[in-house]
Amino acid sequence: MKYIIRDAEAKDMAQVHKLIKELAVFEKEDNAVEVTVEDLKRDGFGTDKLFHCYVAEAGGDVVGMALLYSRYSTWKGPIIHLEDLIVTEAMRGSGLGAALLAKVVEHGYQLGVKRISWEVLDWNEPAISFYEGNGAKVLRDWNVVHLDEKGIKTFLNKL
């Protein structure tokens, strides 16, 4: 199946949201998605744009996406963080993931970033193999740390 990769538009966010929910099911976090379509529209296309998104479209449907945003490394300087690269299950193995990753890498190169960072679950061997096969280093000696909304409130209440 042929596809095109393009900058996302606000009207794509309902389909992007469906992909996000599909990923949550795959990652065994079915009920973890709190972000809404309206949040995505506001945060990606409002006056204070918080992320950039590419979508892959096939047959008029969004079948893949890559969502990224700018960060700053105290060691390297400007970097981008790839929050999620999602390909719908029916399109996996079609080369779409590699095409989306290439678009993200090209974007980072054009911005002059020093690094592109993202996370991958330690049990997702197909994704790990894909990333390593494309030149990425999976840092297995680092742990991801999150302070969620409840944790933030708990922390602040201790001050």
PDB file of C-alpha atoms in Angstrom:
ATOM      1  CA  MET A   1       0.000   0.000   0.000  1.00  0.00           C
ATOM      2  CA  LYS A   2       1.291   3.436  -0.877  1.00  0.00           C
ATOM      3  CA  TYR A   3       1.489   6.133   1.761  1.00  0.00           C
ATOM      4  CA  ILE A   4       2.605   9.715   2.111  1.00  0.00           C
ATOM      5  CA  ILE A   5       4.290  11.323   5.096  1.00  0.00           C
ATOM      6  CA  ARG A   6       3.381  14.917   5.801  1.00  0.00           C
ATOM      7  CA  ASP A   7       3.139  17.489   8.560  1.00  0.00           C
ATOM      8  CA  ALA A   8       0.085  16.794  10.673  1.00  0.00           C
ATOM      9  CA  GLU A   9      -2.825  19.186  10.665  1.00  0.00           C
ATOM     10  CA  ALA A  10      -5.272  19.871  13.481  1.00  0.00           C
ATOM     11  CA  LYS A  11      -7.931  17.885  11.610  1.00  0.00           C
ATOM     12  CA  ASP A  12      -5.704  14.764  11.862  1.00  0.00           C
ATOM     13  CA  MET A  13      -5.706  14.721  15.652  1.00  0.00           C
ATOM     14  CA  ALA A  14      -8.738  12.440  16.028  1.00  0.00           C
ATOM     15  CA  GLN A  15      -6.944   9.771  13.997  1.00  0.00           C
ATOM     16  CA  VAL A  16      -3.665  10.465  15.814  1.00  0.00           C
ATOM     17  CA  HIS A  17      -5.530   9.992  19.084  1.00  0.00           C
ATOM     18  CA  LYS A  18      -6.766   6.587  17.862  1.00  0.00           C
ATOM     19  CA  LEU A  19      -3.152   5.595  17.141  1.00  0.00           C
ATOM     20  CA  ILE A  20      -2.110   6.728  20.629  1.00  0.00           C
ATOM     21  CA  LYS A  21      -4.838   4.553  22.144  1.00  0.00           C
ATOM     22  CA  GLU A  22      -3.772   1.623  19.934  1.00  0.00           C
ATOM     23  CA  LEU A  23      -0.212   2.008  21.248  1.00  0.00           C
ATOM     24  CA  ALA A  24      -1.474   2.090  24.838  1.00  0.00           C
ATOM     25  CA  VAL A  25      -3.251  -1.240  24.301  1.00  0.00           C
ATOM     26  CA  PHE A  26      -0.094  -2.717  22.727  1.00  0.00           C
ATOM     27  CA  GLU A  27       1.960  -1.534  25.718  1.00  0.00           C
ATOM     28  CA  LYS A  28      -0.565  -3.068  28.142  1.00  0.00           C
ATOM     29  CA  GLU A  29      -1.628   0.375  29.437  1.00  0.00           C
ATOM     30  CA  ASP A  30      -5.150   0.390  28.009  1.00  0.00           C
ATOM     31  CA  ASN A  31      -6.498   3.047  30.390  1.00  0.00           C
ATOM     32  CA  ALA A  32      -3.422   5.264  30.678  1.00  0.00           C
ATOM     33  CA  VAL A  33      -4.231   7.752  27.897  1.00  0.00           C
ATOM     34  CA  GLU A  34      -5.489  10.975  29.448  1.00  0.00           C
ATOM     35  CA  VAL A  35      -4.794  13.359  26.579  1.00  0.00           C
ATOM     36  CA  THR A  36      -7.828  14.257  24.466  1.00  0.00           C
ATOM     37  CA  VAL A  37      -8.221  15.195  20.823  1.00  0.00           C
ATOM     38  CA  GLU A  38      -8.863  18.760  21.973  1.00  0.00           C
ATOM     39  CA  ASP A  39      -5.611  18.733  23.990  1.00  0.00           C
ATOM     40  CA  LEU A  40      -3.692  17.589  20.918  1.00  0.00           C
ATOM     41  CA  LYS A  41      -5.239  20.316  18.776  1.00  0.00           C
ATOM     42  CA  ARG A  42      -4.512  23.026  21.353  1.00  0.00           C
ATOM     43  CA  ASP A  43      -0.990  21.875  22.194  1.00  0.00           C
ATOM     44  CA  GLY A  44       0.156  21.130  18.656  1.00  0.00           C
ATOM     45  CA  PHE A  45      -1.543  23.889  16.707  1.00  0.00           C
ATOM     46  CA  GLY A  46      -2.272  26.715  19.141  1.00  0.00           C
ATOM     47  CA  THR A  47      -0.300  29.857  19.824  1.00  0.00           C
ATOM     48  CA  ASP A  48       2.198  28.054  22.072  1.00  0.00           C
ATOM     49  CA  LYS A  49       2.975  24.968  20.006  1.00  0.00           C
ATOM     50  CA  LEU A  50       4.323  22.244  22.313  1.00  0.00           C
ATOM     51  CA  PHE A  51       5.051  19.561  19.722  1.00  0.00           C
ATOM     52  CA  HIS A  52       5.483  18.813  16.042  1.00  0.00           C
ATOM     53  CA  CYS A  53       3.789  15.833  14.466  1.00  0.00           C
ATOM     54  CA  TYR A  54       4.224  13.957  11.211  1.00  0.00           C
ATOM     55  CA  VAL A  55       1.527  11.637   9.960  1.00  0.00           C
ATOM     56  CA  ALA A  56       1.607   8.837   7.428  1.00  0.00           C
ATOM     57  CA  GLU A  57      -1.518   8.707   5.320  1.00  0.00           C
ATOM     58  CA  ALA A  58      -2.711   5.799   3.175  1.00  0.00           C
ATOM     59  CA  GLY A  59      -6.055   5.668   1.440  1.00  0.00           C
ATOM     60  CA  GLY A  60      -7.185   8.835   3.201  1.00  0.00           C
ATOM     61  CA  ASP A  61      -6.516   7.382   6.673  1.00  0.00           C
ATOM     62  CA  VAL A  62      -3.748   8.222   9.137  1.00  0.00           C
ATOM     63  CA  VAL A  63      -1.887   4.927   9.581  1.00  0.00           C
ATOM     64  CA  GLY A  64       1.201   6.167  11.385  1.00  0.00           C
ATOM     65  CA  MET A  65       2.583   9.135  13.258  1.00  0.00           C
ATOM     66  CA  ALA A  66       5.685  10.559  14.885  1.00  0.00           C
ATOM     67  CA  LEU A  67       5.318  13.179  17.614  1.00  0.00           C
ATOM     68  CA  LEU A  68       8.386  15.124  18.742  1.00  0.00           C
ATOM     69  CA  TYR A  69       9.394  18.242  20.629  1.00  0.00           C
ATOM     70  CA  SER A  70      12.478  20.326  21.400  1.00  0.00           C
ATOM     71  CA  ARG A  71      14.647  19.785  24.465  1.00  0.00           C
ATOM     72  CA  TYR A  72      17.983  21.102  25.613  1.00  0.00           C
ATOM     73  CA  SER A  73      20.857  18.954  26.846  1.00  0.00           C
ATOM     74  CA  THR A  74      23.280  20.510  29.320  1.00  0.00           C
ATOM     75  CA  TRP A  75      25.990  18.339  27.739  1.00  0.00           C
ATOM     76  CA  LYS A  76      25.116  18.584  24.044  1.00  0.00           C
ATOM     77  CA  GLY A  77      22.886  21.603  23.444  1.00  0.00           C
ATOM     78  CA  PRO A  78      19.705  21.457  21.359  1.00  0.00           C
ATOM     79  CA  ILE A  79      18.120  18.049  20.941  1.00  0.00           C
ATOM     80  CA  ILE A  80      14.701  16.730  20.027  1.00  0.00           C
ATOM     81  CA  HIS A  81      12.708  14.102  21.847  1.00  0.00           C
ATOM     82  CA  LEU A  82      10.674  11.619  19.844  1.00  0.00           C
ATOM     83  CA  GLU A  83       7.746  10.984  22.160  1.00  0.00           C
ATOM     84  CA  ASP A  84       6.108   8.329  20.037  1.00  0.00           C
ATOM     85  CA  LEU A  85       6.493   6.716  16.651  1.00  0.00           C
ATOM     86  CA  ILE A  86       3.377   4.651  15.985  1.00  0.00           C
ATOM     87  CA  VAL A  87       2.459   2.501  13.024  1.00  0.00           C
ATOM     88  CA  THR A  88      -0.947   0.879  13.042  1.00  0.00           C
ATOM     89  CA  GLU A  89      -0.727  -2.895  13.330  1.00  0.00           C
ATOM     90  CA  ALA A  90      -1.973  -3.509   9.780  1.00  0.00           C
ATOM     91  CA  MET A  91       0.918  -1.433   8.365  1.00  0.00           C
ATOM     92  CA  ARG A  92       3.772  -2.870  10.429  1.00  0.00           C
ATOM     93  CA  GLY A  93       6.482  -4.384   8.250  1.00  0.00           C
ATOM     94  CA  SER A  94       5.617  -2.133   5.305  1.00  0.00           C
ATOM     95  CA  GLY A  95       8.602   0.195   5.716  1.00  0.00           C
ATOM     96  CA  LEU A  96       6.381   2.904   7.149  1.00  0.00           C
ATOM     97  CA  GLY A  97       8.179   3.004  10.518  1.00  0.00           C
ATOM     98  CA  ALA A  98      11.532   3.477   8.786  1.00  0.00           C
ATOM     99  CA  ALA A  99      10.050   6.232   6.621  1.00  0.00           C
ATOM    100  CA  LEU A 100       8.648   8.040   9.671  1.00  0.00           C
ATOM    101  CA  LEU A 101      11.946   7.705  11.518  1.00  0.00           C
ATOM    102  CA  ALA A 102      13.778   9.063   8.465  1.00  0.00           C
ATOM    103  CA  LYS A 103      11.455  12.097   8.473  1.00  0.00           C
ATOM    104  CA  VAL A 104      12.221  12.728  12.157  1.00  0.00           C
ATOM    105  CA  VAL A 105      15.982  12.376  11.592  1.00  0.00           C
ATOM    106  CA  GLU A 106      15.844  14.731   8.593  1.00  0.00           C
ATOM    107  CA  HIS A 107      13.885  17.236  10.707  1.00  0.00           C
ATOM    108  CA  GLY A 108      16.467  17.030  13.495  1.00  0.00           C
ATOM    109  CA  TYR A 109      19.316  17.444  11.021  1.00  0.00           C
ATOM    110  CA  GLN A 110      17.689  20.536   9.513  1.00  0.00           C
ATOM    111  CA  LEU A 111      17.302  21.996  13.013  1.00  0.00           C
ATOM    112  CA  GLY A 112      20.970  21.283  13.752  1.00  0.00           C
ATOM    113  CA  VAL A 113      20.240  19.208  16.836  1.00  0.00           C
ATOM    114  CA  LYS A 114      23.014  17.265  18.526  1.00  0.00           C
ATOM    115  CA  ARG A 115      20.854  14.274  19.447  1.00  0.00           C
ATOM    116  CA  ILE A 116      17.449  12.703  18.963  1.00  0.00           C
ATOM    117  CA  SER A 117      16.257  10.813  22.046  1.00  0.00           C
ATOM    118  CA  TRP A 118      13.370   8.471  22.793  1.00  0.00           C
ATOM    119  CA  GLU A 119      12.419   5.529  24.982  1.00  0.00           C
ATOM    120  CA  VAL A 120      11.526   1.963  24.125  1.00  0.00           C
ATOM    121  CA  LEU A 121      10.129  -0.697  26.443  1.00  0.00           C
ATOM    122  CA  ASP A 122      12.710  -3.327  27.352  1.00  0.00           C
ATOM    123  CA  TRP A 123      10.412  -6.164  26.221  1.00  0.00           C
ATOM    124  CA  ASN A 124       9.713  -4.653  22.792  1.00  0.00           C
ATOM    125  CA  GLU A 125      12.466  -6.575  21.009  1.00  0.00           C
ATOM    126  CA  PRO A 126      11.155  -5.892  17.481  1.00  0.00           C
ATOM    127  CA  ALA A 127      11.335  -2.129  18.119  1.00  0.00           C
ATOM    128  CA  ILE A 128      14.767  -2.406  19.772  1.00  0.00           C
ATOM    129  CA  SER A 129      16.089  -4.375  16.802  1.00  0.00           C
ATOM    130  CA  PHE A 130      14.562  -1.838  14.408  1.00  0.00           C
ATOM    131  CA  TYR A 131      16.142   1.129  16.208  1.00  0.00           C
ATOM    132  CA  GLU A 132      19.550  -0.509  16.593  1.00  0.00           C
ATOM    133  CA  GLY A 133      19.422  -1.603  12.956  1.00  0.00           C
ATOM    134  CA  ASN A 134      18.984   2.046  12.038  1.00  0.00           C
ATOM    135  CA  GLY A 135      22.022   3.217  14.017  1.00  0.00           C
ATOM    136  CA  ALA A 136      20.438   4.138  17.359  1.00  0.00           C
ATOM    137  CA  LYS A 137      22.058   3.166  20.655  1.00  0.00           C
ATOM    138  CA  VAL A 138      19.720   1.681  23.254  1.00  0.00           C
ATOM    139  CA  LEU A 139      21.098   2.745  26.634  1.00  0.00           C
ATOM    140  CA  ARG A 140      20.180  -0.216  28.785  1.00  0.00           C
ATOM    141  CA  ASP A 141      21.946   1.151  31.868  1.00  0.00           C
ATOM    142  CA  TRP A 142      19.677   4.210  32.208  1.00  0.00           C
ATOM    143  CA  ASN A 143      16.319   4.252  33.972  1.00  0.00           C
ATOM    144  CA  VAL A 144      13.468   6.530  32.963  1.00  0.00           C
ATOM    145  CA  VAL A 145      12.190   8.618  35.869  1.00  0.00           C
ATOM    146  CA  HIS A 146       8.659  10.055  35.953  1.00  0.00           C
ATOM    147  CA  LEU A 147       7.058  12.303  38.521  1.00  0.00           C
ATOM    148  CA  ASP A 148       3.357  12.017  37.648  1.00  0.00           C
ATOM    149  CA  GLU A 149       0.589  14.437  38.603  1.00  0.00           C
ATOM    150  CA  LYS A 150      -0.042  12.705  41.928  1.00  0.00           C
ATOM    151  CA  GLY A 151       3.694  12.632  42.628  1.00  0.00           C
ATOM    152  CA  ILE A 152       3.997  16.340  41.868  1.00  0.00           C
ATOM    153  CA  LYS A 153       1.242  17.138  44.368  1.00  0.00           C
ATOM    154  CA  THR A 154       2.787  14.858  46.988  1.00  0.00           C
ATOM    155  CA  PHE A 155       6.187  16.481  46.484  1.00  0.00           C
ATOM    156  CA  LEU A 156       4.775  19.995  46.776  1.00  0.00           C
ATOM    157  CA  ASN A 157       2.757  19.109  49.875  1.00  0.00           C
ATOM    158  CA  LYS A 158       5.995  18.094  51.601  1.00  0.00           C
ATOM    159  CA  LEU A 159       7.545  21.544  51.127  1.00  0.00           C
TER     160      LEU A 159
END
